[in-house]
């Protein structure tokens, strides 16, 4: 039938209209039944928003909630201005251990403010010049 179709295009043989449409329909069905190799652009991506949680702990017990956020893959900014410096130092030690365990990073971003990030975050920039003038609490 394909030969007939080509002959009709070049005028060698007349082909009736019904035979033309049957041939076209068969070709369409054959092409849709072949292995479909089309892949969605977003098939390998997970559209999950990154999240940064803010905490102002007042008690040592608040560290559990902060560590849970890190373990779930969220970055955390912790402001220690509302707590005693000796308790805050213990929290910093605990969070340092948590961040180390998840291969994350902990950076001081203010006098009493720290940014803790899990492995999938990158922290760039340097604030140490501003922090040298502040008295170290921890």
Tab-separated table of N, CA and C in Angstrom:
chain	number	residue	atom	x	y	z
A	1	UNK	N	0.807	-1.200	0.000
A	1	UNK	CA	0.000	0.000	0.000
A	1	UNK	C	0.847	1.258	0.000
A	2	UNK	N	2.014	1.191	0.639
A	2	UNK	CA	2.899	2.348	0.646
A	2	UNK	C	3.386	2.654	-0.768
A	3	UNK	N	3.647	1.604	-1.512
A	3	UNK	CA	4.075	1.800	-2.901
A	3	UNK	C	2.981	2.486	-3.693
A	4	UNK	N	1.727	2.095	-3.459
A	4	UNK	CA	0.600	2.734	-4.136
A	4	UNK	C	0.512	4.208	-3.769
A	5	UNK	N	0.766	4.497	-2.515
A	5	UNK	CA	0.697	5.869	-2.051
A	5	UNK	C	1.761	6.716	-2.748
A	6	UNK	N	2.987	6.196	-2.847
A	6	UNK	CA	4.057	6.923	-3.526
A	6	UNK	C	3.756	7.104	-5.007
A	7	UNK	N	3.202	6.047	-5.630
A	7	UNK	CA	2.854	6.160	-7.038
A	7	UNK	C	1.795	7.223	-7.252
A	8	UNK	N	0.864	7.346	-6.315
A	8	UNK	CA	-0.193	8.345	-6.472
A	8	UNK	C	0.362	9.756	-6.329
A	9	UNK	N	1.398	9.917	-5.491
A	9	UNK	CA	2.007	11.235	-5.337
A	9	UNK	C	2.703	11.679	-6.619
A	10	UNK	N	3.314	10.741	-7.316
A	10	UNK	CA	4.045	11.077	-8.532
A	10	UNK	C	3.225	10.890	-9.797
A	11	UNK	N	1.964	10.534	-9.647
A	11	UNK	CA	1.062	10.466	-10.780
A	11	UNK	C	1.117	9.193	-11.585
A	12	UNK	N	1.803	8.141	-11.140
A	12	UNK	CA	1.875	6.901	-11.892
A	12	UNK	C	0.563	6.137	-11.841
A	13	UNK	N	-0.132	6.212	-10.744
A	13	UNK	CA	-1.349	5.418	-10.600
A	13	UNK	C	-2.350	6.199	-9.760
A	14	UNK	N	-3.609	6.109	-10.130
A	14	UNK	CA	-4.650	6.759	-9.338
A	14	UNK	C	-4.994	5.860	-8.156
A	15	UNK	N	-5.162	6.466	-7.022
A	15	UNK	CA	-5.538	5.717	-5.816
A	15	UNK	C	-6.809	6.348	-5.290
A	16	UNK	N	-7.714	5.530	-4.840
A	16	UNK	CA	-8.958	6.149	-4.388
A	16	UNK	C	-8.787	6.721	-2.981
A	17	UNK	N	-9.648	7.671	-2.660
A	17	UNK	CA	-9.539	8.429	-1.419
A	17	UNK	C	-9.666	7.532	-0.193
A	18	UNK	N	-10.521	6.535	-0.213
A	18	UNK	CA	-10.733	5.636	0.917
A	18	UNK	C	-9.449	4.882	1.267
A	19	UNK	N	-8.740	4.382	0.235
A	19	UNK	CA	-7.510	3.634	0.471
A	19	UNK	C	-6.438	4.541	1.087
A	20	UNK	N	-6.381	5.817	0.665
A	20	UNK	CA	-5.423	6.765	1.210
A	20	UNK	C	-5.631	6.946	2.710
A	21	UNK	N	-6.884	7.162	3.155
A	21	UNK	CA	-7.167	7.383	4.565
A	21	UNK	C	-6.930	6.131	5.397
A	22	UNK	N	-7.198	4.940	4.853
A	22	UNK	CA	-6.928	3.709	5.586
A	22	UNK	C	-5.436	3.567	5.828
A	23	UNK	N	-4.623	3.874	4.823
A	23	UNK	CA	-3.177	3.786	4.951
A	23	UNK	C	-2.671	4.789	5.984
A	24	UNK	N	-3.181	6.007	5.947
A	24	UNK	CA	-2.752	7.036	6.887
A	24	UNK	C	-3.114	6.650	8.313
A	25	UNK	N	-4.327	6.091	8.514
A	25	UNK	CA	-4.756	5.680	9.846
A	25	UNK	C	-3.886	4.549	10.383
A	26	UNK	N	-3.496	3.612	9.531
A	26	UNK	CA	-2.644	2.506	9.970
A	26	UNK	C	-1.279	3.017	10.386
A	27	UNK	N	-0.735	3.971	9.648
A	27	UNK	CA	0.569	4.534	10.005
A	27	UNK	C	0.491	5.276	11.340
A	28	UNK	N	-0.603	5.984	11.583
A	28	UNK	CA	-0.775	6.713	12.836
A	28	UNK	C	-0.849	5.747	14.006
A	29	UNK	N	-1.610	4.672	13.865
A	29	UNK	CA	-1.742	3.686	14.934
A	29	UNK	C	-0.391	3.032	15.202
A	30	UNK	N	0.344	2.719	14.154
A	30	UNK	CA	1.646	2.083	14.322
A	30	UNK	C	2.607	3.004	15.071
A	31	UNK	N	2.570	4.306	14.782
A	31	UNK	CA	3.507	5.206	15.447
A	31	UNK	C	3.116	5.447	16.900
A	32	UNK	N	1.828	5.399	17.240
A	32	UNK	CA	1.436	5.607	18.630
A	32	UNK	C	1.640	4.360	19.465
A	33	UNK	N	1.685	3.190	18.836
A	33	UNK	CA	1.898	1.956	19.578
A	33	UNK	C	3.379	1.651	19.788
A	34	UNK	N	4.276	2.381	19.109
A	34	UNK	CA	5.705	2.126	19.285
A	34	UNK	C	6.123	2.567	20.687
A	35	UNK	N	7.311	2.176	21.090
A	35	UNK	CA	7.802	2.526	22.424
A	35	UNK	C	7.901	4.036	22.563
A	36	UNK	N	7.182	4.560	23.511
A	36	UNK	CA	7.164	5.995	23.746
A	36	UNK	C	8.335	6.347	24.659
A	37	UNK	N	9.284	7.118	24.167
A	37	UNK	CA	10.484	7.460	24.914
A	37	UNK	C	10.432	8.894	25.441
A	38	UNK	N	9.276	9.496	25.488
A	38	UNK	CA	9.140	10.859	25.964
A	38	UNK	C	9.172	10.842	27.490
A	39	UNK	N	10.022	11.694	28.072
A	39	UNK	CA	10.179	11.773	29.516
A	39	UNK	C	9.874	13.199	29.944
A	40	UNK	N	9.131	13.339	30.996
A	40	UNK	CA	8.803	14.653	31.517
A	40	UNK	C	10.065	15.339	32.019
A	41	UNK	N	10.147	16.635	31.814
A	41	UNK	CA	11.302	17.405	32.258
A	41	UNK	C	11.425	17.340	33.782
A	42	UNK	N	10.316	17.342	34.500
A	42	UNK	CA	10.326	17.374	35.957
A	42	UNK	C	10.289	15.994	36.592
A	43	UNK	N	10.477	14.931	35.810
A	43	UNK	CA	10.315	13.589	36.371
A	43	UNK	C	11.342	13.273	37.451
A	44	UNK	N	12.537	13.819	37.383
A	44	UNK	CA	13.567	13.508	38.364
A	44	UNK	C	13.662	14.519	39.488
A	45	UNK	N	12.881	15.539	39.443
A	45	UNK	CA	12.975	16.609	40.440
A	45	UNK	C	11.837	16.515	41.436
A	46	UNK	N	12.159	16.869	42.633
A	46	UNK	CA	11.140	16.969	43.664
A	46	UNK	C	10.996	18.449	43.980
A	47	UNK	N	9.810	18.974	43.796
A	47	UNK	CA	9.582	20.393	44.044
A	47	UNK	C	9.271	20.615	45.512
A	48	UNK	N	10.322	20.605	46.301
A	48	UNK	CA	10.165	20.834	47.723
A	48	UNK	C	10.823	22.166	48.038
A	49	UNK	N	10.088	23.033	48.680
A	49	UNK	CA	10.632	24.337	49.019
A	49	UNK	C	11.655	24.204	50.140
A	50	UNK	N	12.720	24.959	50.031
A	50	UNK	CA	13.675	25.030	51.129
A	50	UNK	C	13.057	25.882	52.222
A	51	UNK	N	13.431	25.586	53.445
A	51	UNK	CA	12.824	26.292	54.564
A	51	UNK	C	13.897	26.660	55.568
A	52	UNK	N	13.810	27.864	56.097
A	52	UNK	CA	14.684	28.304	57.173
A	52	UNK	C	13.792	28.635	58.360
A	53	UNK	N	14.054	27.984	59.483
A	53	UNK	CA	13.280	28.212	60.697
A	53	UNK	C	14.041	29.175	61.602
A	54	UNK	N	13.311	30.013	62.304
A	54	UNK	CA	13.897	30.973	63.240
A	54	UNK	C	13.531	30.565	64.665
A	55	UNK	N	14.517	30.567	65.567
A	55	UNK	CA	14.271	30.188	66.962
A	55	UNK	C	14.945	31.171	67.899
A	56	UNK	N	14.262	31.461	69.002
A	56	UNK	CA	14.817	32.202	70.130
A	56	UNK	C	14.610	31.333	71.363
A	57	UNK	N	15.489	30.374	71.585
A	57	UNK	CA	15.293	29.466	72.712
A	57	UNK	C	15.408	30.200	74.047
A	58	UNK	N	14.649	29.724	75.005
A	58	UNK	CA	14.692	30.290	76.358
A	58	UNK	C	15.148	29.243	77.375
A	59	UNK	N	14.963	27.969	77.027
A	59	UNK	CA	15.341	26.859	77.896
A	59	UNK	C	16.217	25.877	77.132
A	60	UNK	N	16.998	25.089	77.858
A	60	UNK	CA	17.828	24.082	77.213
A	60	UNK	C	16.969	23.064	76.468
A	61	UNK	N	15.769	22.799	76.948
A	61	UNK	CA	14.870	21.816	76.332
A	61	UNK	C	14.464	22.216	74.906
A	62	UNK	N	14.588	23.478	74.564
A	62	UNK	CA	14.227	23.948	73.222
A	62	UNK	C	15.167	23.409	72.140
A	63	UNK	N	16.336	22.911	72.547
A	63	UNK	CA	17.313	22.427	71.583
A	63	UNK	C	16.794	21.209	70.821
A	64	UNK	N	15.927	20.432	71.428
A	64	UNK	CA	15.391	19.235	70.758
A	64	UNK	C	14.598	19.622	69.510
A	65	UNK	N	13.775	20.638	69.608
A	65	UNK	CA	12.980	21.097	68.474
A	65	UNK	C	13.878	21.672	67.374
A	66	UNK	N	14.913	22.386	67.766
A	66	UNK	CA	15.845	22.958	66.793
A	66	UNK	C	16.589	21.846	66.055
A	67	UNK	N	17.071	20.850	66.797
A	67	UNK	CA	17.792	19.724	66.190
A	67	UNK	C	16.875	18.933	65.259
A	68	UNK	N	15.603	18.792	65.617
A	68	UNK	CA	14.650	18.079	64.756
A	68	UNK	C	14.503	18.766	63.411
A	69	UNK	N	14.478	20.085	63.408
A	69	UNK	CA	14.386	20.835	62.151
A	69	UNK	C	15.610	20.557	61.271
A	70	UNK	N	16.775	20.515	61.875
A	70	UNK	CA	17.992	20.217	61.126
A	70	UNK	C	17.955	18.806	60.557
A	71	UNK	N	17.501	17.854	61.357
A	71	UNK	CA	17.429	16.468	60.902
A	71	UNK	C	16.424	16.290	59.766
A	72	UNK	N	15.426	17.169	59.692
A	72	UNK	CA	14.441	17.126	58.604
A	72	UNK	C	14.930	17.854	57.354
A	73	UNK	N	16.136	18.406	57.410
A	73	UNK	CA	16.711	19.050	56.230
A	73	UNK	C	16.452	20.531	56.116
A	74	UNK	N	16.029	21.167	57.199
A	74	UNK	CA	15.759	22.609	57.185
A	74	UNK	C	16.920	23.365	57.821
A	75	UNK	N	17.194	24.534	57.302
A	75	UNK	CA	18.177	25.418	57.915
A	75	UNK	C	17.527	26.116	59.100
A	76	UNK	N	18.338	26.505	60.075
A	76	UNK	CA	17.815	27.114	61.295
A	76	UNK	C	18.676	28.315	61.663
A	77	UNK	N	18.012	29.419	61.980
A	77	UNK	CA	18.682	30.575	62.554
A	77	UNK	C	18.293	30.622	64.019
A	78	UNK	N	19.306	30.637	64.894
A	78	UNK	CA	19.061	30.602	66.337
A	78	UNK	C	19.589	31.890	66.956
A	79	UNK	N	18.696	32.592	67.648
A	79	UNK	CA	19.034	33.828	68.342
A	79	UNK	C	19.074	33.525	69.840
A	80	UNK	N	20.240	33.661	70.454
A	80	UNK	CA	20.417	33.299	71.857
A	80	UNK	C	20.305	34.490	72.810
A	81	UNK	N	19.760	35.600	72.381
A	81	UNK	CA	19.699	36.799	73.232
A	81	UNK	C	18.758	36.644	74.418
A	82	UNK	N	17.850	35.700	74.371
A	82	UNK	CA	16.853	35.538	75.437
A	82	UNK	C	17.251	34.524	76.509
A	83	UNK	N	18.495	34.048	76.491
A	83	UNK	CA	18.877	33.045	77.483
A	83	UNK	C	20.205	33.364	78.150
A	84	UNK	N	20.424	32.698	79.276
A	84	UNK	CA	21.639	32.818	80.045
A	84	UNK	C	22.823	32.337	79.198
A	85	UNK	N	23.960	32.991	79.304
A	85	UNK	CA	25.098	32.668	78.447
A	85	UNK	C	25.652	31.261	78.681
A	86	UNK	N	25.603	30.748	79.913
A	86	UNK	CA	26.121	29.399	80.161
A	86	UNK	C	25.214	28.339	79.528
A	87	UNK	N	23.912	28.554	79.578
A	87	UNK	CA	22.963	27.623	78.932
A	87	UNK	C	23.074	27.741	77.417
A	88	UNK	N	23.227	28.951	76.922
A	88	UNK	CA	23.375	29.170	75.477
A	88	UNK	C	24.627	28.464	74.959
A	89	UNK	N	25.697	28.482	75.728
A	89	UNK	CA	26.927	27.800	75.312
A	89	UNK	C	26.693	26.292	75.209
A	90	UNK	N	25.921	25.737	76.110
A	90	UNK	CA	25.587	24.302	76.038
A	90	UNK	C	24.757	23.998	74.796
A	91	UNK	N	23.810	24.877	74.474
A	91	UNK	CA	23.002	24.693	73.265
A	91	UNK	C	23.873	24.758	72.008
A	92	UNK	N	24.810	25.693	71.975
A	92	UNK	CA	25.705	25.807	70.830
A	92	UNK	C	26.506	24.520	70.678
A	93	UNK	N	26.990	23.965	71.773
A	93	UNK	CA	27.733	22.702	71.721
A	93	UNK	C	26.861	21.570	71.182
A	94	UNK	N	25.621	21.492	71.669
A	94	UNK	CA	24.707	20.438	71.216
A	94	UNK	C	24.417	20.581	69.720
A	95	UNK	N	24.133	21.805	69.290
A	95	UNK	CA	23.829	22.048	67.879
A	95	UNK	C	25.057	21.806	66.999
A	96	UNK	N	26.228	22.113	67.518
A	96	UNK	CA	27.460	21.819	66.784
A	96	UNK	C	27.581	20.323	66.532
A	97	UNK	N	27.261	19.520	67.540
A	97	UNK	CA	27.287	18.068	67.383
A	97	UNK	C	26.250	17.583	66.389
A	98	UNK	N	25.058	18.162	66.441
A	98	UNK	CA	23.989	17.792	65.509
A	98	UNK	C	24.385	18.116	64.079
A	99	UNK	N	24.912	19.301	63.868
A	99	UNK	CA	25.319	19.735	62.535
A	99	UNK	C	26.457	18.847	62.022
A	100	UNK	N	27.381	18.501	62.895
A	100	UNK	CA	28.480	17.621	62.498
A	100	UNK	C	27.945	16.251	62.075
A	101	UNK	N	26.976	15.730	62.817
A	101	UNK	CA	26.420	14.407	62.527
A	101	UNK	C	25.714	14.350	61.169
A	102	UNK	N	25.127	15.453	60.727
A	102	UNK	CA	24.416	15.461	59.442
A	102	UNK	C	25.266	16.066	58.320
A	103	UNK	N	26.550	16.267	58.597
A	103	UNK	CA	27.487	16.814	57.615
A	103	UNK	C	27.072	18.213	57.168
A	104	UNK	N	26.562	18.996	58.121
A	104	UNK	CA	26.115	20.347	57.830
A	104	UNK	C	27.153	21.373	58.226
A	105	UNK	N	26.675	22.572	58.484
A	105	UNK	CA	27.574	23.668	58.809
A	105	UNK	C	26.896	24.606	59.796
A	106	UNK	N	27.696	25.193	60.671
A	106	UNK	CA	27.184	26.160	61.640
A	106	UNK	C	28.072	27.391	61.578
A	107	UNK	N	27.446	28.555	61.382
A	107	UNK	CA	28.193	29.814	61.288
A	107	UNK	C	27.559	30.854	62.187
A	108	UNK	N	28.407	31.649	62.774
A	108	UNK	CA	27.923	32.787	63.566
A	108	UNK	C	27.612	33.913	62.589
A	109	UNK	N	26.388	34.459	62.671
A	109	UNK	CA	26.000	35.542	61.764
A	109	UNK	C	25.706	36.831	62.516
A	110	UNK	N	25.814	36.795	63.824
A	110	UNK	CA	25.609	37.958	64.660
A	110	UNK	C	26.252	37.722	66.011
A	111	UNK	N	26.167	38.711	66.891
A	111	UNK	CA	26.800	38.590	68.207
A	111	UNK	C	26.316	37.345	68.949
A	112	UNK	N	25.030	37.112	68.946
A	112	UNK	CA	24.448	35.955	69.626
A	112	UNK	C	23.503	35.187	68.702
A	113	UNK	N	23.797	35.216	67.395
A	113	UNK	CA	22.933	34.584	66.391
A	113	UNK	C	23.768	33.634	65.541
A	114	UNK	N	23.241	32.409	65.369
A	114	UNK	CA	23.933	31.385	64.598
A	114	UNK	C	23.024	30.855	63.500
A	115	UNK	N	23.640	30.502	62.375
A	115	UNK	CA	22.945	29.853	61.262
A	115	UNK	C	23.432	28.418	61.195
A	116	UNK	N	22.504	27.477	61.321
A	116	UNK	CA	22.822	26.048	61.225
A	116	UNK	C	22.163	25.514	59.969
A	117	UNK	N	22.948	24.832	59.141
A	117	UNK	CA	22.411	24.316	57.885
A	117	UNK	C	22.751	22.843	57.720
A	118	UNK	N	21.835	22.083	57.126
A	118	UNK	CA	22.146	20.687	56.799
A	118	UNK	C	23.041	20.618	55.567
A	119	UNK	N	23.327	19.429	55.130
A	119	UNK	CA	24.278	19.185	54.044
A	119	UNK	C	23.883	19.853	52.728
A	120	UNK	N	22.595	19.970	52.421
A	120	UNK	CA	22.160	20.456	51.115
A	120	UNK	C	22.152	21.986	50.992
A	121	UNK	N	22.698	22.700	51.970
A	121	UNK	CA	22.801	24.157	51.916
A	121	UNK	C	24.270	24.548	51.815
A	122	UNK	N	24.505	25.688	51.187
A	122	UNK	CA	25.853	26.223	51.128
A	122	UNK	C	25.823	27.622	51.706
A	123	UNK	N	26.742	27.886	52.607
A	123	UNK	CA	26.849	29.210	53.210
A	123	UNK	C	28.045	29.893	52.579
A	124	UNK	N	27.824	31.070	52.017
A	124	UNK	CA	28.941	31.814	51.433
A	124	UNK	C	29.007	33.190	52.070
A	125	UNK	N	30.154	33.780	52.023
A	125	UNK	CA	30.350	35.091	52.628
A	125	UNK	C	31.061	34.958	53.958
A	126	UNK	N	31.501	36.100	54.497
A	126	UNK	CA	32.254	36.085	55.728
A	126	UNK	C	31.858	37.282	56.573
A	127	UNK	N	31.497	37.039	57.807
A	127	UNK	CA	31.091	38.108	58.708
A	127	UNK	C	32.076	38.304	59.854
A	128	UNK	N	33.203	37.637	59.843
A	128	UNK	CA	34.113	37.674	60.982
A	128	UNK	C	34.642	39.068	61.281
A	129	UNK	N	34.809	39.915	60.277
A	129	UNK	CA	35.325	41.258	60.530
A	129	UNK	C	34.353	42.068	61.389
A	130	UNK	N	33.063	41.875	61.182
A	130	UNK	CA	32.064	42.568	61.989
A	130	UNK	C	31.971	41.976	63.388
A	131	UNK	N	32.243	40.695	63.515
A	131	UNK	CA	32.090	40.016	64.797
A	131	UNK	C	33.286	40.225	65.715
A	132	UNK	N	34.440	40.576	65.180
A	132	UNK	CA	35.630	40.765	66.007
A	132	UNK	C	35.451	41.923	66.975
A	133	UNK	N	34.675	42.908	66.581
A	133	UNK	CA	34.443	44.077	67.432
A	133	UNK	C	33.487	43.782	68.572
A	134	UNK	N	32.638	42.768	68.395
A	134	UNK	CA	31.692	42.403	69.439
A	134	UNK	C	32.387	41.524	70.473
A	135	UNK	N	31.946	41.657	71.706
A	135	UNK	CA	32.535	40.781	72.740
A	135	UNK	C	31.965	39.383	72.559
A	136	UNK	N	32.820	38.373	72.686
A	136	UNK	CA	32.384	36.985	72.514
A	136	UNK	C	31.647	36.517	73.754
A	137	UNK	N	30.458	36.027	73.510
A	137	UNK	CA	29.650	35.491	74.606
A	137	UNK	C	29.895	34.001	74.747
A	138	UNK	N	30.219	33.335	73.636
A	138	UNK	CA	30.362	31.874	73.650
A	138	UNK	C	31.795	31.488	73.402
